[in-house]
Coordinates of C-alpha atoms in Angstrom, one line a residue:
Chain A
M13 CA 18.4 -28.7 12.4
S14 CA 18.2 -25.3 14.1
A15 CA 18.4 -22.1 12.0
P16 CA 21.4 -19.7 12.3
T17 CA 19.6 -16.9 14.1
A18 CA 22.6 -14.6 14.5
L19 CA 23.7 -14.6 10.8
H20 CA 23.7 -11.3 8.9
P21 CA 21.4 -11.3 5.8
A22 CA 24.3 -10.8 3.4
D23 CA 26.0 -13.9 4.7
A24 CA 22.7 -15.9 4.5
R25 CA 22.2 -14.7 0.9
A26 CA 25.8 -15.7 0.1
R27 CA 25.2 -19.2 1.3
F28 CA 22.1 -19.5 -0.8
R29 CA 23.9 -18.2 -3.8
D30 CA 26.5 -20.9 -3.2
G31 CA 23.7 -23.5 -3.4
L32 CA 22.3 -24.1 0.1
V33 CA 18.6 -25.0 -0.1
T34 CA 16.6 -24.6 3.1
P35 CA 13.5 -23.0 4.5
T36 CA 14.4 -19.7 6.1
T37 CA 12.1 -19.7 9.1
G38 CA 14.1 -18.8 12.2
W39 CA 17.1 -17.5 10.1
C40 CA 18.7 -14.1 10.8
D41 CA 16.8 -12.7 13.8
G42 CA 15.9 -9.1 13.4
W43 CA 15.8 -8.9 9.6
V44 CA 12.7 -8.8 7.4
Q45 CA 12.0 -11.7 5.1
A46 CA 10.2 -11.4 1.8
N47 CA 8.2 -13.3 -0.8
L48 CA 9.3 -13.0 -4.4
I49 CA 7.0 -12.8 -7.4
T50 CA 8.6 -12.1 -10.8
I51 CA 6.6 -11.7 -14.0
P52 CA 6.9 -10.0 -17.4
S53 CA 6.3 -6.3 -17.4
A54 CA 3.2 -6.8 -19.6
N55 CA 1.6 -8.3 -16.5
A56 CA 3.1 -6.0 -13.9
W57 CA 0.1 -3.6 -13.7
D58 CA -2.3 -6.4 -12.9
V59 CA 0.0 -7.8 -10.2
L60 CA 0.6 -4.4 -8.5
L61 CA -3.1 -3.6 -8.6
F62 CA -3.9 -7.1 -7.2
A63 CA -1.4 -6.4 -4.4
Q64 CA -2.9 -3.0 -3.7
R65 CA -6.4 -4.5 -3.5
N66 CA -5.3 -7.4 -1.3
P67 CA -2.9 -5.7 1.1
K68 CA -3.2 -8.2 3.9
S69 CA -1.9 -11.0 1.9
C70 CA 0.3 -8.9 -0.5
P71 CA 2.1 -6.2 1.4
V72 CA 4.5 -4.7 -1.1
L73 CA 7.9 -3.9 0.4
D74 CA 9.6 -3.0 -2.9
V75 CA 9.5 -3.5 -6.6
L76 CA 12.5 -4.1 -8.9
E77 CA 11.6 -2.6 -12.3
A78 CA 12.2 -4.3 -15.6
G79 CA 15.9 -4.9 -16.1
E80 CA 16.8 -4.6 -12.4
I81 CA 18.2 -7.6 -10.6
S82 CA 18.9 -6.0 -7.3
G83 CA 17.9 -3.1 -5.0
P84 CA 18.2 -1.8 -1.4
L85 CA 16.6 -4.9 0.1
L86 CA 19.1 -7.1 -1.6
G87 CA 22.1 -5.1 -0.3
G88 CA 22.5 -2.9 -3.3
P89 CA 24.5 -3.5 -6.5
D90 CA 26.1 -6.7 -5.3
G91 CA 22.8 -8.4 -4.8
D92 CA 21.1 -10.7 -7.4
V93 CA 17.5 -11.7 -7.0
R94 CA 18.1 -14.6 -9.5
T95 CA 20.5 -16.4 -7.1
D96 CA 20.2 -15.0 -3.6
L97 CA 17.1 -17.0 -2.5
P98 CA 17.5 -20.6 -1.4
A99 CA 15.1 -22.0 -4.0
Y100 CA 12.7 -20.8 -6.8
R101 CA 9.7 -22.1 -8.7
V102 CA 9.4 -21.5 -12.4
Y103 CA 5.9 -21.6 -13.9
R104 CA 5.0 -21.4 -17.6
D105 CA 1.4 -20.9 -18.7
G106 CA 0.3 -21.8 -15.2
E107 CA 2.3 -25.1 -15.0
L108 CA 5.2 -25.7 -12.6
V109 CA 8.1 -26.5 -14.9
E110 CA 11.0 -26.5 -12.5
T111 CA 12.2 -26.0 -8.9
V112 CA 15.7 -24.7 -8.9
P113 CA 18.3 -22.8 -6.7
D114 CA 19.2 -20.4 -9.5
V115 CA 17.0 -18.8 -12.2
R116 CA 19.6 -17.0 -14.3
D117 CA 18.8 -19.3 -17.2
H118 CA 15.2 -18.2 -17.2
W119 CA 15.9 -14.5 -16.9
R120 CA 14.7 -11.9 -19.4
D121 CA 15.2 -8.1 -19.5
D122 CA 11.4 -7.4 -19.3
L123 CA 10.9 -9.1 -15.9
V124 CA 9.6 -7.2 -12.9
S125 CA 10.1 -8.5 -9.4
F126 CA 7.8 -7.8 -6.4
L127 CA 9.1 -8.2 -2.9
L128 CA 6.3 -8.8 -0.4
G129 CA 6.2 -9.0 3.4
C130 CA 6.4 -12.5 5.0
S131 CA 5.0 -13.7 8.3
F132 CA 8.3 -15.2 9.4
T133 CA 9.1 -11.5 10.3
F134 CA 6.8 -11.6 13.3
E135 CA 7.8 -15.1 14.6
R136 CA 10.7 -13.7 16.7
A137 CA 8.2 -11.4 18.5
L138 CA 5.9 -14.4 19.1
L139 CA 8.8 -16.4 20.6
A140 CA 9.9 -13.4 22.7
A141 CA 6.4 -13.2 24.2
G142 CA 6.4 -16.9 25.1
V143 CA 4.2 -18.0 22.2
P144 CA 5.7 -21.2 20.8
V145 CA 6.1 -21.6 17.0
R146 CA 5.8 -25.2 16.2
H147 CA 7.5 -25.4 12.8
I148 CA 10.6 -23.6 14.2
A149 CA 10.7 -26.0 17.1
R150 CA 10.5 -28.9 14.7
G151 CA 13.0 -27.4 12.2
C152 CA 10.6 -27.7 9.3
N153 CA 8.7 -25.4 6.9
V154 CA 5.4 -23.7 7.9
P155 CA 2.3 -25.4 6.6
M156 CA 0.4 -23.3 4.0
Y157 CA -3.1 -23.8 2.6
R158 CA -5.1 -22.6 -0.4
T159 CA -8.5 -21.5 1.0
T160 CA -12.0 -21.1 -0.6
R161 CA -11.9 -17.4 0.1
R162 CA -11.3 -15.4 -3.1
C163 CA -9.1 -12.4 -3.3
R164 CA -10.4 -9.2 -5.0
S165 CA -9.3 -9.5 -8.6
A166 CA -7.4 -7.1 -10.7
G167 CA -7.5 -7.1 -14.5
A168 CA -6.9 -10.7 -15.6
L169 CA -5.6 -11.7 -12.2
G170 CA -7.6 -13.6 -9.6
G171 CA -7.1 -16.4 -7.1
P172 CA -7.7 -17.8 -3.7
L173 CA -6.4 -16.4 -0.4
V174 CA -3.5 -18.6 0.8
V175 CA -2.8 -18.8 4.5
S176 CA -0.1 -20.1 6.8
M177 CA -1.0 -22.0 10.0
R178 CA 0.5 -22.0 13.5
P179 CA -1.0 -24.1 16.3
I180 CA -1.2 -21.9 19.4
P181 CA -2.2 -22.9 23.0
E182 CA -5.6 -21.6 23.7
A183 CA -4.4 -19.4 26.6
L184 CA -2.0 -17.6 24.3
V185 CA -4.2 -17.0 21.2
Q186 CA -5.1 -13.5 22.3
R187 CA -1.5 -12.6 22.8
A188 CA -0.6 -14.0 19.4
V189 CA -3.3 -11.9 17.8
E190 CA -2.2 -8.7 19.6
I191 CA 1.5 -9.2 18.7
T192 CA 1.0 -9.9 15.0
A193 CA -1.6 -7.1 14.7
R194 CA 1.4 -4.7 15.2
Y195 CA 3.0 -6.0 11.9
P196 CA 0.6 -4.8 9.2
E197 CA 3.5 -4.9 6.6
T198 CA 3.9 -8.6 7.2
H199 CA 0.3 -9.8 7.1
G200 CA -0.8 -8.4 10.6
A201 CA -3.4 -10.1 12.7
P202 CA -4.8 -13.6 11.8
V203 CA -7.5 -13.9 9.2
Q204 CA -9.0 -16.9 11.1
V205 CA -8.7 -18.5 14.6
G206 CA -9.8 -22.1 14.8
D207 CA -12.3 -23.8 12.5
P208 CA -10.3 -24.6 9.4
G209 CA -13.5 -25.5 7.6
A210 CA -14.5 -21.8 7.6
L211 CA -11.6 -21.3 5.1
G212 CA -12.5 -24.5 3.2
I213 CA -9.5 -26.4 4.6
T214 CA -10.5 -30.0 5.1
D215 CA -7.3 -31.7 6.2
L216 CA -4.6 -29.8 8.2
D217 CA -2.2 -32.7 7.7
D218 CA -2.2 -32.1 4.0
P219 CA -1.0 -28.6 3.4
D220 CA -0.8 -27.3 -0.2
Y221 CA 2.7 -25.9 0.5
G222 CA 5.3 -26.5 3.2
D223 CA 5.3 -29.2 5.8
P224 CA 2.4 -30.4 8.1
V225 CA 2.8 -29.9 11.8
P226 CA 0.7 -31.5 14.6
V227 CA -2.0 -29.6 16.5
A228 CA -1.9 -30.8 20.1
P229 CA -4.9 -31.1 22.4
G230 CA -5.5 -27.6 23.9
E231 CA -4.1 -25.9 20.9
V232 CA -6.0 -23.9 18.3
P233 CA -4.9 -23.7 14.6
V234 CA -4.4 -20.0 13.8
F235 CA -4.3 -18.8 10.2
W236 CA -2.5 -15.8 8.8
A237 CA -2.7 -14.3 5.3
C238 CA 0.3 -15.6 3.3
G239 CA 2.6 -14.0 0.7
V240 CA 2.1 -17.2 -1.5
T241 CA -1.3 -15.7 -2.3
P242 CA -0.1 -13.7 -5.4
Q243 CA 1.9 -16.8 -6.6
A244 CA -1.4 -18.8 -6.5
A245 CA -3.1 -16.0 -8.5
V246 CA -0.5 -15.7 -11.2
V247 CA -0.5 -19.4 -11.6
E248 CA -4.3 -19.7 -11.7
S249 CA -4.4 -16.9 -14.2
R250 CA -1.8 -18.7 -16.4
L251 CA 0.6 -15.9 -16.9
P252 CA 3.2 -17.0 -19.6
L253 CA 6.1 -16.8 -17.2
V254 CA 6.3 -16.6 -13.4
I255 CA 9.3 -17.0 -11.2
A256 CA 8.7 -17.1 -7.5
H257 CA 10.4 -18.3 -4.3
E258 CA 9.8 -21.8 -3.2
P259 CA 7.3 -21.4 -0.4
G260 CA 9.0 -20.9 2.9
H261 CA 12.4 -20.3 1.2
M262 CA 12.4 -16.5 1.4
L263 CA 14.6 -13.6 0.5
I264 CA 16.3 -12.4 3.7
T265 CA 16.5 -8.7 3.3
D266 CA 18.7 -5.9 4.5
T267 CA 15.7 -4.2 6.2
P268 CA 15.7 -4.4 10.0
E269 CA 12.5 -5.6 11.5
P270 CA 10.2 -2.8 12.6
L271 CA 10.4 -1.9 16.2
V272 CA 6.9 -2.3 17.5
G273 CA 5.2 -3.0 20.7
Chain B
M15 CA -19.9 29.9 4.9
S16 CA -20.0 26.8 7.0
A17 CA -19.9 23.4 5.5
P18 CA -22.8 21.0 5.6
T19 CA -21.4 18.6 8.1
A20 CA -24.4 16.2 8.3
L21 CA -24.9 15.7 4.6
H22 CA -24.7 12.2 3.1
P23 CA -21.9 11.8 0.5
A24 CA -24.4 10.8 -2.2
D25 CA -26.2 14.1 -1.7
A26 CA -23.0 16.1 -1.7
R27 CA -21.9 14.4 -4.9
A28 CA -25.3 15.2 -6.4
R29 CA -24.8 18.9 -5.6
F30 CA -21.4 18.9 -7.2
R31 CA -22.8 17.1 -10.3
D32 CA -25.4 19.8 -10.5
G33 CA -22.6 22.4 -10.7
L34 CA -21.8 23.5 -7.1
V35 CA -18.1 24.4 -6.9
T36 CA -16.6 24.6 -3.3
P37 CA -13.8 23.2 -1.2
T38 CA -15.0 20.2 0.7
T39 CA -13.2 20.7 4.0
G40 CA -15.7 20.2 6.8
W41 CA -18.3 18.5 4.5
C42 CA -20.0 15.2 5.4
D43 CA -18.7 14.4 8.8
G44 CA -17.7 10.8 9.2
W45 CA -17.0 10.0 5.5
V46 CA -13.6 9.6 3.9
Q47 CA -12.6 12.2 1.3
A48 CA -10.3 11.4 -1.6
N49 CA -7.8 12.9 -4.1
L50 CA -8.3 12.1 -7.7
I51 CA -5.6 11.5 -10.3
T52 CA -6.6 10.3 -13.8
I53 CA -4.1 9.4 -16.4
P54 CA -3.8 7.3 -19.6
S55 CA -3.3 3.6 -18.9
A56 CA 0.1 3.8 -20.6
N57 CA 1.3 5.8 -17.6
A58 CA -0.7 3.9 -15.0
W59 CA 2.1 1.5 -13.9
D60 CA 4.5 4.4 -13.1
V61 CA 1.7 6.2 -11.1
L62 CA 0.8 3.1 -9.1
L63 CA 4.5 2.3 -8.4
F64 CA 5.1 6.0 -7.5
A65 CA 2.2 5.7 -5.0
Q66 CA 3.5 2.5 -3.6
R67 CA 7.0 4.1 -3.1
N68 CA 5.6 7.2 -1.5
P69 CA 2.8 5.8 0.7
K70 CA 2.7 8.7 3.1
S71 CA 1.7 11.2 0.5
C72 CA -0.1 8.8 -1.9
P73 CA -2.2 6.3 0.1
V74 CA -4.2 4.4 -2.5
L75 CA -7.8 3.9 -1.5
D76 CA -8.9 2.4 -4.8
V77 CA -8.3 2.4 -8.5
L78 CA -10.8 2.6 -11.4
E79 CA -9.4 0.6 -14.3
A80 CA -9.4 1.7 -17.9
G81 CA -13.0 2.3 -19.0
E82 CA -14.5 2.5 -15.5
I83 CA -16.1 5.7 -14.4
S84 CA -17.4 4.6 -11.1
G85 CA -16.8 2.1 -8.2
P86 CA -17.7 1.4 -4.6
L87 CA -16.3 4.6 -3.3
L88 CA -18.5 6.6 -5.7
G89 CA -21.7 4.7 -4.6
G90 CA -21.6 2.0 -7.3
P91 CA -23.0 2.1 -10.8
D92 CA -24.8 5.5 -10.4
G93 CA -21.6 7.3 -9.7
D94 CA -19.5 9.2 -12.2
V95 CA -16.0 10.3 -11.4
R96 CA -16.2 12.8 -14.3
T97 CA -18.9 14.9 -12.7
D98 CA -19.2 14.0 -9.0
L99 CA -16.3 16.2 -7.7
P100 CA -16.8 20.0 -7.3
A101 CA -14.0 20.9 -9.7
Y102 CA -11.2 19.5 -11.8
R103 CA -7.9 20.5 -13.3
V104 CA -7.0 19.3 -16.8
Y105 CA -3.3 19.3 -17.8
R106 CA -1.9 18.5 -21.2
D107 CA 1.9 17.9 -21.5
G108 CA 2.4 19.4 -18.1
E109 CA 0.4 22.6 -18.7
L110 CA -2.8 23.5 -17.0
V111 CA -5.3 23.9 -19.8
E112 CA -8.6 24.2 -17.9
T113 CA -10.3 24.2 -14.5
V114 CA -13.8 22.9 -14.9
P115 CA -16.7 21.3 -12.9
D116 CA -17.2 18.5 -15.4
V117 CA -14.6 16.6 -17.4
R118 CA -16.8 14.5 -19.7
D119 CA -15.5 16.4 -22.7
H120 CA -12.0 15.3 -21.9
W121 CA -12.8 11.6 -21.2
R122 CA -11.2 8.7 -23.1
D123 CA -11.7 5.0 -22.7
D124 CA -8.1 4.3 -21.7
L125 CA -8.1 6.6 -18.7
V126 CA -7.3 5.1 -15.3
S127 CA -8.3 6.9 -12.1
F128 CA -6.6 6.7 -8.7
L129 CA -8.4 7.6 -5.5
L130 CA -6.0 8.6 -2.7
G131 CA -6.6 9.4 0.9
C132 CA -6.9 13.0 2.0
S133 CA -6.1 14.7 5.3
F134 CA -9.6 16.3 5.5
T135 CA -10.5 12.8 6.8
F136 CA -8.7 13.4 10.2
E137 CA -9.9 16.9 10.7
R138 CA -13.1 15.9 12.5
A139 CA -10.9 13.9 15.0
L140 CA -8.8 16.9 15.6
L141 CA -11.8 19.1 16.2
A142 CA -13.3 16.5 18.5
A143 CA -10.1 16.5 20.6
G144 CA -10.2 20.3 20.9
V145 CA -7.5 21.0 18.3
P146 CA -8.7 24.0 16.2
V147 CA -8.6 23.8 12.4
R148 CA -8.0 27.3 11.1
H149 CA -9.2 26.9 7.5
I150 CA -12.5 25.3 8.6
A151 CA -13.1 28.1 11.1
R152 CA -12.5 30.6 8.3
G153 CA -14.5 28.7 5.7
C154 CA -11.7 28.6 3.2
N155 CA -9.4 26.0 1.6
V156 CA -6.4 24.5 3.4
P157 CA -3.0 26.0 2.3
M158 CA -0.7 23.6 0.4
Y159 CA 2.9 24.0 -0.6
R160 CA 5.4 22.4 -2.9
T161 CA 8.5 21.5 -0.9
T162 CA 12.1 21.0 -1.8
R163 CA 11.9 17.4 -0.5
R164 CA 11.9 15.0 -3.5
C165 CA 9.7 11.9 -3.6
R166 CA 11.2 8.5 -4.5
S167 CA 10.7 8.3 -8.3
A168 CA 9.1 5.5 -10.3
G169 CA 9.9 5.0 -14.0
A170 CA 9.5 8.4 -15.7
L171 CA 7.7 9.9 -12.7
G172 CA 9.3 12.2 -10.1
G173 CA 8.3 15.3 -8.2
P174 CA 8.4 17.2 -5.0
L175 CA 6.6 16.3 -1.8
V176 CA 3.5 18.6 -1.4
V177 CA 2.2 19.3 2.1
S178 CA -0.8 20.9 3.7
M179 CA -0.4 23.2 6.7
R180 CA -2.5 23.8 9.8
P181 CA -1.4 26.3 12.5
I182 CA -1.7 24.5 15.9
P183 CA -1.3 26.1 19.4
E184 CA 2.0 24.9 20.9
A185 CA 0.3 23.1 23.8
L186 CA -1.8 21.0 21.4
V187 CA 0.9 20.0 18.9
Q188 CA 1.6 16.7 20.6
R189 CA -2.1 15.8 20.6
A190 CA -2.4 16.7 17.0
V191 CA 0.6 14.4 16.2
E192 CA -0.9 11.5 18.2
I193 CA -4.3 11.8 16.6
T194 CA -3.2 12.0 13.0
A195 CA -0.7 9.2 13.5
R196 CA -3.7 6.9 13.9
Y197 CA -4.8 7.7 10.3
P198 CA -2.0 6.1 8.1
E199 CA -4.4 5.8 5.2
T200 CA -4.9 9.5 5.1
H201 CA -1.3 10.7 5.5
G202 CA -0.8 9.9 9.2
A203 CA 1.5 11.9 11.4
P204 CA 3.0 15.3 10.2
V205 CA 6.1 15.3 8.1
Q206 CA 7.3 18.5 9.8
V207 CA 6.5 20.5 12.9
G208 CA 7.5 24.2 12.7
D209 CA 10.4 25.6 10.7
P210 CA 8.9 25.9 7.2
G211 CA 12.4 26.5 5.9
A212 CA 13.3 22.9 6.5
L213 CA 10.9 22.0 3.7
G214 CA 12.1 24.9 1.5
I215 CA 8.9 26.9 2.2
T216 CA 9.9 30.6 2.2
D217 CA 6.5 32.4 2.5
L218 CA 3.6 30.8 4.4
D219 CA 1.3 33.6 3.1
D220 CA 1.9 32.4 -0.5
P221 CA 0.7 28.8 -0.8
D222 CA 1.1 27.0 -4.1
Y223 CA -2.5 25.6 -3.8
G224 CA -5.5 26.6 -1.7
D225 CA -5.8 29.7 0.5
P226 CA -3.4 31.3 3.0
V227 CA -4.3 31.2 6.7
P228 CA -2.7 33.3 9.5
V229 CA -0.4 31.7 12.0
A230 CA -1.0 33.5 15.3
P231 CA 1.5 34.1 18.1
G232 CA 1.9 30.9 20.2
E233 CA 1.0 28.7 17.2
V234 CA 3.2 26.4 15.3
P235 CA 2.8 25.7 11.6
V236 CA 2.4 21.9 11.2
F237 CA 2.8 20.2 7.9
W238 CA 1.2 16.9 6.7
A239 CA 2.0 15.0 3.4
C240 CA -0.7 15.9 0.9
G241 CA -2.4 14.0 -1.9
V242 CA -1.7 16.7 -4.3
T243 CA 1.9 15.2 -4.4
P244 CA 1.2 12.8 -7.3
Q245 CA -0.6 15.6 -9.2
A246 CA 2.6 17.7 -8.9
A247 CA 4.6 14.6 -10.1
V248 CA 2.5 13.8 -13.2
V249 CA 2.6 17.5 -14.2
E250 CA 6.3 17.9 -13.7
S251 CA 6.8 14.7 -15.7
R252 CA 4.7 16.2 -18.5
L253 CA 2.3 13.2 -18.9
P254 CA 0.3 13.8 -22.1
L255 CA -3.1 14.1 -20.3
V256 CA -3.8 14.4 -16.6
I257 CA -7.2 15.0 -15.0
A258 CA -7.1 15.7 -11.2
H259 CA -9.3 17.3 -8.6
E260 CA -8.9 21.0 -8.0
P261 CA -6.8 21.0 -4.8
G262 CA -9.1 21.0 -1.7
H263 CA -12.2 20.1 -3.9
M264 CA -12.3 16.4 -3.1
L265 CA -14.3 13.3 -3.9
I266 CA -16.5 12.6 -0.9
T267 CA -16.7 8.8 -0.8
D268 CA -19.1 6.3 0.5
T269 CA -16.4 4.9 2.8
P270 CA -17.0 5.6 6.5
E271 CA -14.1 7.1 8.4
P272 CA -12.1 4.5 10.2
L273 CA -12.9 4.1 13.8
V274 CA -9.6 4.8 15.6
G275 CA -8.4 6.0 18.9

């Protein structure tokens, strides 16, 4: 299945609101995609401080304060962060209790939502520069891994760095680094090139989130910091309630991609 | 008086702890300087969110959580944010009650301290590129102005953008813009070149903080976002207790200046 590249974000969000469940990689060329992390306001300080201290994995694009269900990134008053993503995970006390396309039943007025940059944003630039993106070519989700590298903690909140992986032909690795370095708000340059073991990843075929993709001979697995990182932290820290996007199933925002290069 | 450019930050902080009161512009070449804003933890969420929403004026370098009086930027356990800056302002309910070299008498265990980037950090790069910095040449503080431009608010917190001003020879303005643009963590490129009226500044000789400096014929007043911005916001918003650096009297940190260029 190939993603609808030319769709406007509002139309994509309307499809998700109507029930379509799909990873969003390759969708809506030219628009920023975002991770969602929603927690009770009592935990919001720790999450915002965690993001500030781990900016490479948690670049904050915007925050919806307690009681807000929309904002500029969701198209203004008509948006609804509870329905406009393709799929959500709901965790209670650190346990995954549900994966659903709509979280209105779980909503409370004290919930605060963080919208964080996503590496899907730079994939168009990679493709435009001739760097292949395997999971887009295969029409699947990007593989993501929990690493043994710890984030800097904040209050009660700590957890591992989570990364996304793209196999890149050796000759194009430098180009991929240069291009993604220009996108600091969506994770920037890779955190690791080659050697998955340096991140404590023992089996590339068994990602912790998303779908596995093959790494061909002559290709190098390249790892970028991933916006699932704070989701792993709030789960590990057993916050009483966490709502997050299903990894790879992002908010497609009304923010145009930055012009860089 | 010329500033001690070759001093190590730890030695500078020791002098301030011993009672020396002076602006820090030009001090300790090669080390990042920082703004301080200290508020009760009940207000910390609003301040951190305000900083996240106004990153150009409020680049967060680090946060000392409630009960902490030091951290890596202050040289570790021996540092003390209550004594190691040259001078502090203490506000209660939005009113300036004291300017003092030591705030231990005002300290409480629920206070949270934000350390924010300062434009003094890029002045060495300006000088190295042949761009004169008037207030350093004159041995005085940089002039700062409250503008009519409003920041994006956060919770109960709102206020005006505060800017610092440096007169730059016309032929060097482009260079000054290019150089400072490389320092996004210390306010980056100017917010305004020339025309003080566009920011609502009516009299350059009457700054709201710091010292006036003359703008010579052939020079253009150039304005950068200033880390006094959150201080203006917490005062305008009448937080019950605010401790901040005296403008221009910064924390000199143990963080080396970023290598850019």
